[in-house]
Short mmCIF file of C-alpha atoms in Angstrom, two decimals:
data_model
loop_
_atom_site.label_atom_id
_atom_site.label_comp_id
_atom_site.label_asym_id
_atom_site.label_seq_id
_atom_site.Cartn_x
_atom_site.Cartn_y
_atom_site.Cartn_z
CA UNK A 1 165.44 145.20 123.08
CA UNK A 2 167.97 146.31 119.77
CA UNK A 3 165.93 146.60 116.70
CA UNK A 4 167.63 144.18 115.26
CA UNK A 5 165.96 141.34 118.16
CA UNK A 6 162.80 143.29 117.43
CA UNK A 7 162.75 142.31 114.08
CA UNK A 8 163.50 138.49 115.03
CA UNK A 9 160.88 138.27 117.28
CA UNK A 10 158.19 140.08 114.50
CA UNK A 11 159.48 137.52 111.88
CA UNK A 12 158.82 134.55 114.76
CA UNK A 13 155.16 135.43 115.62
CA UNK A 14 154.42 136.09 111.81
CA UNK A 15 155.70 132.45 111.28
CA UNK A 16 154.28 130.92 114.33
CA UNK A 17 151.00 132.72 113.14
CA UNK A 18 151.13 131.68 109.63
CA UNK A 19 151.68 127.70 110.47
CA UNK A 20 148.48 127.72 112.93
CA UNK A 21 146.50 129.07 109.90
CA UNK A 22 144.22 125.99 107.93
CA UNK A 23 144.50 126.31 104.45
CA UNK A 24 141.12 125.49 102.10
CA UNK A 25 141.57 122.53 99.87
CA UNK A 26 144.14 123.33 96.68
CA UNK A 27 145.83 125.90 98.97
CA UNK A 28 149.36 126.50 99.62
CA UNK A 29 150.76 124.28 102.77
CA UNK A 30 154.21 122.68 104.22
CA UNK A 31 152.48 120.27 106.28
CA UNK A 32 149.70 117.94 106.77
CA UNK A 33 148.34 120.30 109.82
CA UNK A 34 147.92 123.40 107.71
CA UNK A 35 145.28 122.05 105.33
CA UNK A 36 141.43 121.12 106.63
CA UNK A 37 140.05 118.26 108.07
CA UNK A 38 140.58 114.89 106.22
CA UNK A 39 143.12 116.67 103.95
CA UNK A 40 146.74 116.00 103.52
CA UNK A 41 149.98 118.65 102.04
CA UNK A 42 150.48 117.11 99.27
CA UNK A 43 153.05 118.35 96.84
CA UNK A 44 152.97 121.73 98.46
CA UNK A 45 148.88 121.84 98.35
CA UNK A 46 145.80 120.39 100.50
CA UNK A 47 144.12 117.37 98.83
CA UNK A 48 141.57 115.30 100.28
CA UNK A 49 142.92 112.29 102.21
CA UNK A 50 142.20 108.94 100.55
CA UNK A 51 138.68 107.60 101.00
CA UNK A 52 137.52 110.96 100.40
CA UNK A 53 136.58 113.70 97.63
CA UNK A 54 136.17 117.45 97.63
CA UNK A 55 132.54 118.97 98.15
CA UNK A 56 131.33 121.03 95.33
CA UNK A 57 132.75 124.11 96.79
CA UNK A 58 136.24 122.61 97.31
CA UNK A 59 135.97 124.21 100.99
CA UNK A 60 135.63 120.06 102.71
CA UNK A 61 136.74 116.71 102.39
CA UNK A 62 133.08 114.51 101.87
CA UNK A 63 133.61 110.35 102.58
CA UNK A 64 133.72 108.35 99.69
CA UNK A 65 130.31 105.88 100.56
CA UNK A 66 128.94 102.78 98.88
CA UNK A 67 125.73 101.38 96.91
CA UNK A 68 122.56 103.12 99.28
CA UNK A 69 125.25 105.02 101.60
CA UNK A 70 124.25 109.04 102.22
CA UNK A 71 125.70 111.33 100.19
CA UNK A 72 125.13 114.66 98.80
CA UNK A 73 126.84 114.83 95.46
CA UNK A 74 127.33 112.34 93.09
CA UNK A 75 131.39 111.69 93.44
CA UNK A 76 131.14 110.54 96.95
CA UNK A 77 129.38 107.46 95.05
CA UNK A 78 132.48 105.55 93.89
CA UNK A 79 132.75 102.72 96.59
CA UNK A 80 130.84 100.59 94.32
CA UNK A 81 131.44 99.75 91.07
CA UNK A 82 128.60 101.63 88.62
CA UNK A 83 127.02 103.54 91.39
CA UNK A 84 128.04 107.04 90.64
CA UNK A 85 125.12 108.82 91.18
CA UNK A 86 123.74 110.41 94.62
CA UNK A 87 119.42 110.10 94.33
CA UNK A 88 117.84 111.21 97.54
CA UNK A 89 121.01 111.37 99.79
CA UNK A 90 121.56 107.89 98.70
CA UNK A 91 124.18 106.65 96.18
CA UNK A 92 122.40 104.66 93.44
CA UNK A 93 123.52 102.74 90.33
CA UNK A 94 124.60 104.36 87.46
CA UNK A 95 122.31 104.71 84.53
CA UNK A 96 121.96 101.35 82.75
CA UNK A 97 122.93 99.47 85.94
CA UNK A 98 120.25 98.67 88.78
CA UNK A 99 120.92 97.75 92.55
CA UNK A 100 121.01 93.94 93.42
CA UNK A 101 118.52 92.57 95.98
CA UNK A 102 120.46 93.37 98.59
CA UNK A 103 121.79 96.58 97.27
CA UNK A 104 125.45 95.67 97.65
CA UNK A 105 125.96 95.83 93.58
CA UNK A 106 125.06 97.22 90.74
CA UNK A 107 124.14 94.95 87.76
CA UNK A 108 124.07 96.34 83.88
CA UNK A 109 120.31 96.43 82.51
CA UNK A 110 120.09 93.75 79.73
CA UNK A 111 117.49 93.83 76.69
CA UNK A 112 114.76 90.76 76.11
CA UNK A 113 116.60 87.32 75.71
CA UNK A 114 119.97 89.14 77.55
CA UNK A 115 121.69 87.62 80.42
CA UNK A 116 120.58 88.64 83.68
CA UNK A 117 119.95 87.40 87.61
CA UNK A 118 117.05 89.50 88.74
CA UNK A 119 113.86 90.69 87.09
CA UNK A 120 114.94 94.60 87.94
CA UNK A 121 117.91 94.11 85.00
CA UNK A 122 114.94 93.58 81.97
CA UNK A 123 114.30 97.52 81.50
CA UNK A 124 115.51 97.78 78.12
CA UNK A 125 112.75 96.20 76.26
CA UNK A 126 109.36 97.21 76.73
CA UNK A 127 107.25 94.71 78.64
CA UNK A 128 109.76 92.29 79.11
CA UNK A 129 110.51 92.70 82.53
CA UNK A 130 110.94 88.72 83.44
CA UNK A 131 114.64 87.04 84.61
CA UNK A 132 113.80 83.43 83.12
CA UNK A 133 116.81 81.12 83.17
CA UNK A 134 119.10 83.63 83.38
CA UNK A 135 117.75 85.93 80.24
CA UNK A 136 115.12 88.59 80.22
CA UNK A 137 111.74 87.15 79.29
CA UNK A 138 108.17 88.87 78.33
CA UNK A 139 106.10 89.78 81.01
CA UNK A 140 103.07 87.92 81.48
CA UNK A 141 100.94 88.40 78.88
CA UNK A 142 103.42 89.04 76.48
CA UNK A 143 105.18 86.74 74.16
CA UNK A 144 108.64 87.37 72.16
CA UNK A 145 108.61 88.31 68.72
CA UNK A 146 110.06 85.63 65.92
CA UNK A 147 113.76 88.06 65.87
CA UNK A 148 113.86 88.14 70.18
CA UNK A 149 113.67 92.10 70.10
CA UNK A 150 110.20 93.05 71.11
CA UNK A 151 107.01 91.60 73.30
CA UNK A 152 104.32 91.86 72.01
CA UNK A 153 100.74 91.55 73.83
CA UNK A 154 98.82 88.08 73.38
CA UNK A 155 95.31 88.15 72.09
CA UNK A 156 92.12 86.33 72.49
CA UNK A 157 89.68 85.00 69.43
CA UNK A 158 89.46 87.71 66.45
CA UNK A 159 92.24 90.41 68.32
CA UNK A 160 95.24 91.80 67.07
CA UNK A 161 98.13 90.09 66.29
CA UNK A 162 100.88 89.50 63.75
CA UNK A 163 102.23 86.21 65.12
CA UNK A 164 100.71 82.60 65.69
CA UNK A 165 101.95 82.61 68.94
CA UNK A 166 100.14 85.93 70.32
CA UNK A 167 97.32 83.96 69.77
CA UNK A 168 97.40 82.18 73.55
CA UNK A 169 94.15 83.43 75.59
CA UNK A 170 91.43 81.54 73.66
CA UNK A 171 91.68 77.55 73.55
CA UNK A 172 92.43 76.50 70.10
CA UNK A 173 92.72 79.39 68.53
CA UNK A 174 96.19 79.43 67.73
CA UNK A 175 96.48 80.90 64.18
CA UNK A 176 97.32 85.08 63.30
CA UNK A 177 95.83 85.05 59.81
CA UNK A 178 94.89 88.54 57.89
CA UNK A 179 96.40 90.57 61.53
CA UNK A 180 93.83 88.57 63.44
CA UNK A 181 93.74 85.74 65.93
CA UNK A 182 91.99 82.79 63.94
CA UNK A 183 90.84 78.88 65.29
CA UNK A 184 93.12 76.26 64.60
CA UNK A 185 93.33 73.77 62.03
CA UNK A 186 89.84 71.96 62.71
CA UNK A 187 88.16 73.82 64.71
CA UNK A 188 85.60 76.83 64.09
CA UNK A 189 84.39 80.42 65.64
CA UNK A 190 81.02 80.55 67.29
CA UNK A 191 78.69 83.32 66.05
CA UNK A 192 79.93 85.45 68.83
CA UNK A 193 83.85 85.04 68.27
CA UNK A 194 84.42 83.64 71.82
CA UNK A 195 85.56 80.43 71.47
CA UNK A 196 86.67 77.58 69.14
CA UNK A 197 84.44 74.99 68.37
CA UNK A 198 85.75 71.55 67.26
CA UNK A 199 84.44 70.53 63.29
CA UNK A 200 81.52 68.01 64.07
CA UNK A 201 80.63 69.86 67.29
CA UNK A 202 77.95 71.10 68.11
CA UNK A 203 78.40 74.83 66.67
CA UNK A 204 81.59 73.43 64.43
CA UNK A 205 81.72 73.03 60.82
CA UNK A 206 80.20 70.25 58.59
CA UNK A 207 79.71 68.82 55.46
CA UNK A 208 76.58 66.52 56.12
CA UNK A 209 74.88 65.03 58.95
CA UNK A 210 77.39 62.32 59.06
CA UNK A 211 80.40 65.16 60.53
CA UNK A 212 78.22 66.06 63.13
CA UNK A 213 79.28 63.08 65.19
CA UNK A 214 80.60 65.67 68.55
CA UNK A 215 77.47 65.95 69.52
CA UNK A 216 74.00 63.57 70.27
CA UNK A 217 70.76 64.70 68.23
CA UNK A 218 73.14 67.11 66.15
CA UNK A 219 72.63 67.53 61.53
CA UNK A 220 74.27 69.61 59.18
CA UNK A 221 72.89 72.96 58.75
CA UNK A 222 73.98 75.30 56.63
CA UNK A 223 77.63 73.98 56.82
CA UNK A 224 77.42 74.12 60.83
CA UNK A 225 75.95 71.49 63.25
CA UNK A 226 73.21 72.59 65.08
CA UNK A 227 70.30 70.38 67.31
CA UNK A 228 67.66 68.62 64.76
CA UNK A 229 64.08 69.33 65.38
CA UNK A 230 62.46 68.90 68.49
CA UNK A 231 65.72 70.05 70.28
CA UNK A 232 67.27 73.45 70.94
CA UNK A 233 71.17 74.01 72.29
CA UNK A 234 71.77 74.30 75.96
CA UNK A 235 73.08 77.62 77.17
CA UNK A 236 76.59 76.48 76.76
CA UNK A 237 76.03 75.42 73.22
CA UNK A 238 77.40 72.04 74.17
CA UNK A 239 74.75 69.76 73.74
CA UNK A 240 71.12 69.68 72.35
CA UNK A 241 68.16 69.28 74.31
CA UNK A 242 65.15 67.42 74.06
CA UNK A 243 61.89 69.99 73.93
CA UNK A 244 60.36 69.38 77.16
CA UNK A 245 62.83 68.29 79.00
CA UNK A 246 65.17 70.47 81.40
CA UNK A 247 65.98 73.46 79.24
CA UNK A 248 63.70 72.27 76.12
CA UNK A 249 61.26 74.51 74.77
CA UNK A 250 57.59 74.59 76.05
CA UNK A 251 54.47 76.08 75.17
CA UNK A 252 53.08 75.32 78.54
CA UNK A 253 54.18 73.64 82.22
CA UNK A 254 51.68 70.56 80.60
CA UNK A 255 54.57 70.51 78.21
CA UNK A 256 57.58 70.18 80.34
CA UNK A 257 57.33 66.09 80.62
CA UNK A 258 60.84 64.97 79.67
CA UNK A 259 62.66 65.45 82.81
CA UNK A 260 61.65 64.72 86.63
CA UNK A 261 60.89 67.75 88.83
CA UNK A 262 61.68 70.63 85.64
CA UNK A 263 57.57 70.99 85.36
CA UNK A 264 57.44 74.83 85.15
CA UNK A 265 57.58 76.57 81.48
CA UNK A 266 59.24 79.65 82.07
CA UNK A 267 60.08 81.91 79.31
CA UNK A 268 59.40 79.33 76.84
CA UNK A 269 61.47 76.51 78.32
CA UNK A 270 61.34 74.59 80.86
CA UNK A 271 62.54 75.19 84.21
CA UNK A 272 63.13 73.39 87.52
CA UNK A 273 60.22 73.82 89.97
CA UNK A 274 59.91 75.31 93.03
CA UNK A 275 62.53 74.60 95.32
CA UNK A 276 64.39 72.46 93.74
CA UNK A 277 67.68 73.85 91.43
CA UNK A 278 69.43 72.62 88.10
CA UNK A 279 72.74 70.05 88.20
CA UNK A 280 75.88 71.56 87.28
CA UNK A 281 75.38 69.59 83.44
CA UNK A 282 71.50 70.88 83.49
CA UNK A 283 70.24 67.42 83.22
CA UNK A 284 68.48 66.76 86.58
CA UNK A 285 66.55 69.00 88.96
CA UNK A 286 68.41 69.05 92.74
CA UNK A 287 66.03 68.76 95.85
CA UNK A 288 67.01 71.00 98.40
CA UNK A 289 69.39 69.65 100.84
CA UNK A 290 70.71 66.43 98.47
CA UNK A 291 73.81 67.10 96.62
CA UNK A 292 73.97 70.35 94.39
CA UNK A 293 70.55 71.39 96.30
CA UNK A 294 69.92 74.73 98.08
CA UNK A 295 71.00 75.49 101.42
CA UNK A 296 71.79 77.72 103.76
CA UNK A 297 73.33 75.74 106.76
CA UNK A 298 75.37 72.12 106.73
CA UNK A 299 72.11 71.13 108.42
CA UNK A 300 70.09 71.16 105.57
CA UNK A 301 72.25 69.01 103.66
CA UNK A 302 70.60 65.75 104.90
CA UNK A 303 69.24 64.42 101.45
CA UNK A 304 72.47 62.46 100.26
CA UNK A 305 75.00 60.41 102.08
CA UNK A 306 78.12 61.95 102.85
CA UNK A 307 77.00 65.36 101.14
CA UNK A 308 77.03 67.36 104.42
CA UNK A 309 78.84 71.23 103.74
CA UNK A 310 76.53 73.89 102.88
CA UNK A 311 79.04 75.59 100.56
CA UNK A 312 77.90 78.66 98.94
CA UNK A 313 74.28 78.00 99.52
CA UNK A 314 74.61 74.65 97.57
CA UNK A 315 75.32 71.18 99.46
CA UNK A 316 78.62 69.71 98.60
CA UNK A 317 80.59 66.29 99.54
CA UNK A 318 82.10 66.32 102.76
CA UNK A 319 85.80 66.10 103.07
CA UNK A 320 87.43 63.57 101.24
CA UNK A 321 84.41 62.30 99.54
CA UNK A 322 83.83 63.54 95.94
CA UNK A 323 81.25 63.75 93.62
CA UNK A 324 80.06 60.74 90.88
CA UNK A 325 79.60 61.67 87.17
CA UNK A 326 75.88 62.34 87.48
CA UNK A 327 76.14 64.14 91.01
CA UNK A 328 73.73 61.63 92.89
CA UNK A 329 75.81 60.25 95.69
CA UNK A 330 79.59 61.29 97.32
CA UNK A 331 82.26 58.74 96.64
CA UNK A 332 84.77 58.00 99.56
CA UNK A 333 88.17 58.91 97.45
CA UNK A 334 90.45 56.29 99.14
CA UNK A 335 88.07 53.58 98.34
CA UNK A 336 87.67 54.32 94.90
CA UNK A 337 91.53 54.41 94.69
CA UNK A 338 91.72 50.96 96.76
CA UNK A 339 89.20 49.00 95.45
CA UNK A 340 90.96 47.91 92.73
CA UNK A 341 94.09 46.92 95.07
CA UNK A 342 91.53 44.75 97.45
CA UNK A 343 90.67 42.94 94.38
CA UNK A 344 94.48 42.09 93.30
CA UNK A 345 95.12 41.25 96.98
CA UNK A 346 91.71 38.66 96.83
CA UNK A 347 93.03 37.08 93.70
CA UNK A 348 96.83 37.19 94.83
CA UNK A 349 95.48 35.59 98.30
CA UNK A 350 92.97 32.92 96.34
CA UNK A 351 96.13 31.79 94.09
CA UNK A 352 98.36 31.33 97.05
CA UNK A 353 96.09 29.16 98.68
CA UNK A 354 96.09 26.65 96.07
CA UNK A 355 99.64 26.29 95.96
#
């Protein structure tokens, strides 16, 4: 071989040798076969093909993926709109945005009263974390202040507030007055500041004996109604009670006259006796096995009709029967309702006839 063909055949296998070479990403290349996988020559250098972006190291091409896709750095996240960031191996929304139910979009975090379509959005606010009609709402137990930009917790009887409408857990008392939930208009705190008595009721505010109308065997005391001699308030404060009857003071069981089967003076009142329990009102005493009696199987419940189910060691109506006021007999609830339709039918039938 002449030097000159030597030479030739160096320059050949240097060539042949320098186009099977891969370049790294950003390096020099003619074609799309020098650079590395998923890259193309672009422009005399290797770029990553479309649909993908260069790894942190710029030494690989890394797939572009969507919302919850893998990943392992945070530009492979740009298949979805506002999820640029790779959490976990997983791309996830941007900050301010938050992944859609079914994690196929990424939806901007709104503050209270802003629009939104899922309860995930209401982060910006504290505590108002509820998608109501399309606008972030306070969470339970919180209610909106009067300018929409904060929740603020609701409150019961004498708690903290500084808005009427904090005031939401106790009935009635619906005022904030001096930073503190207050009764409403007409009504009154008990001694214990746990509930809102009406004015007149027993408990409630008065101005003589004729105010104290809410409540039977109730006077004026002292600006509040309370039970006239010879009777003392039930538990509930609701009512006054006659002494000896169920309830009713007593100095002895000789004492305890005023209501059938409550002959025992227990603690100074009287009490129901032996084996037989209280109503639900704490009027009558219950033998066991009638309605509101003891139990402890459906097979003591023999004492009233139709009062069969040994509920919670207490005998209750049987299905679809219910209860009268005074809890002494079970009421068939379709023939409450269709008594008074019989008796238009009667008269409808009795007028036709005459015709």
């Amino acid at each position: 071989m002449s030097a000159i063909g030597y030479i030739y055949t160096v320059i050949l296998v240097l060539c042949l040798v320098e186009s099977s070479q891969t370049a790294a990403l950003d390096g020099a290349c003619t074609v799309d076969g020098n650079c590395t996988t998923n890259a193309v020559c672009t422009t005399g250098l290797c770029k990553c093909n479309t649909g993908f972006v260069a790894n942190t190291g710029n030494t690989d091409c890394l797939a572009k993926v969507a919302l919850d896709g893998e990943c392992t750095i945070d530009a492979q996240c740009t298949i979805t709109t506002n999820a640029g960031k790779c959490t976990g191996s997983k791309c996830a929304c941007s900050t301010g945005y938050v992944a859609n139910s079914g994690a196929t979009a990424c939806l901007a975090t709104a503050a209270l009263d802003g629009a939104c379509t899922i309860d995930a959005q209401c982060t910006i606010t504290t505590n108002a974390g509820k998608c109501t009609a399309t606008k972030c709402a306070c969470s339970t137990g919180y209610v909106a202040n009067s300018g929409t930009t904060a929740c603020l917790a609701t409150a019961a009887l004498d708690g903290a507030c500084t808005i009427d409408a904090q005031c939401t857990i106790t009935t009635n008392a619906g005022k904030c007055t001096a930073t503190k939930c207050a009764c409403s208009t007409g009504y009154s705190a008990n001694a214990g500041k746990t509930t809102c008595i009406a004015d007149g009721a027993l408990g409630g505010t008065c101005l003589n004996d004729a105010a104290c109308t809410g409540t039977t065997n109730a006077v004026c005391a002292a600006s509040k109604c309370t039970c006239k001699a010879n009777y003392i308030a039930n538990t509930a404060g609701t009512a006054c009670i006659a002494d000896g009857a169920l309830g009713g003071t007593c100095l002895n069981d000789n004492a305890c006259t005023g209501t059938t089967h409550a002959n025992v003076c227990t603690a100074s009142k009287c009490m129901c006796k032996t084996n037989y329990s209280a109503n639900t009102a704490g009027t009558a005493c219950i033998a066991p096995g009638a309605l509101k009696g003891t139990c402890s199987a459906n097979t003591d419940c023999t004492g009233t009709a139709n009062a069969g189910n040994c509920t919670t060691y207490m005998c209750e109506c049987n299905a679809g029967y219910t209860a009268n006021t005074d809890e002494t007999a079970c009421s068939l609830g379709m023939m409450i309702l269709a008594a008074p339709w019989m008796l238009l039918m009667m008269v409808m039938t009795t007028s036709l006839s005459k015709l």
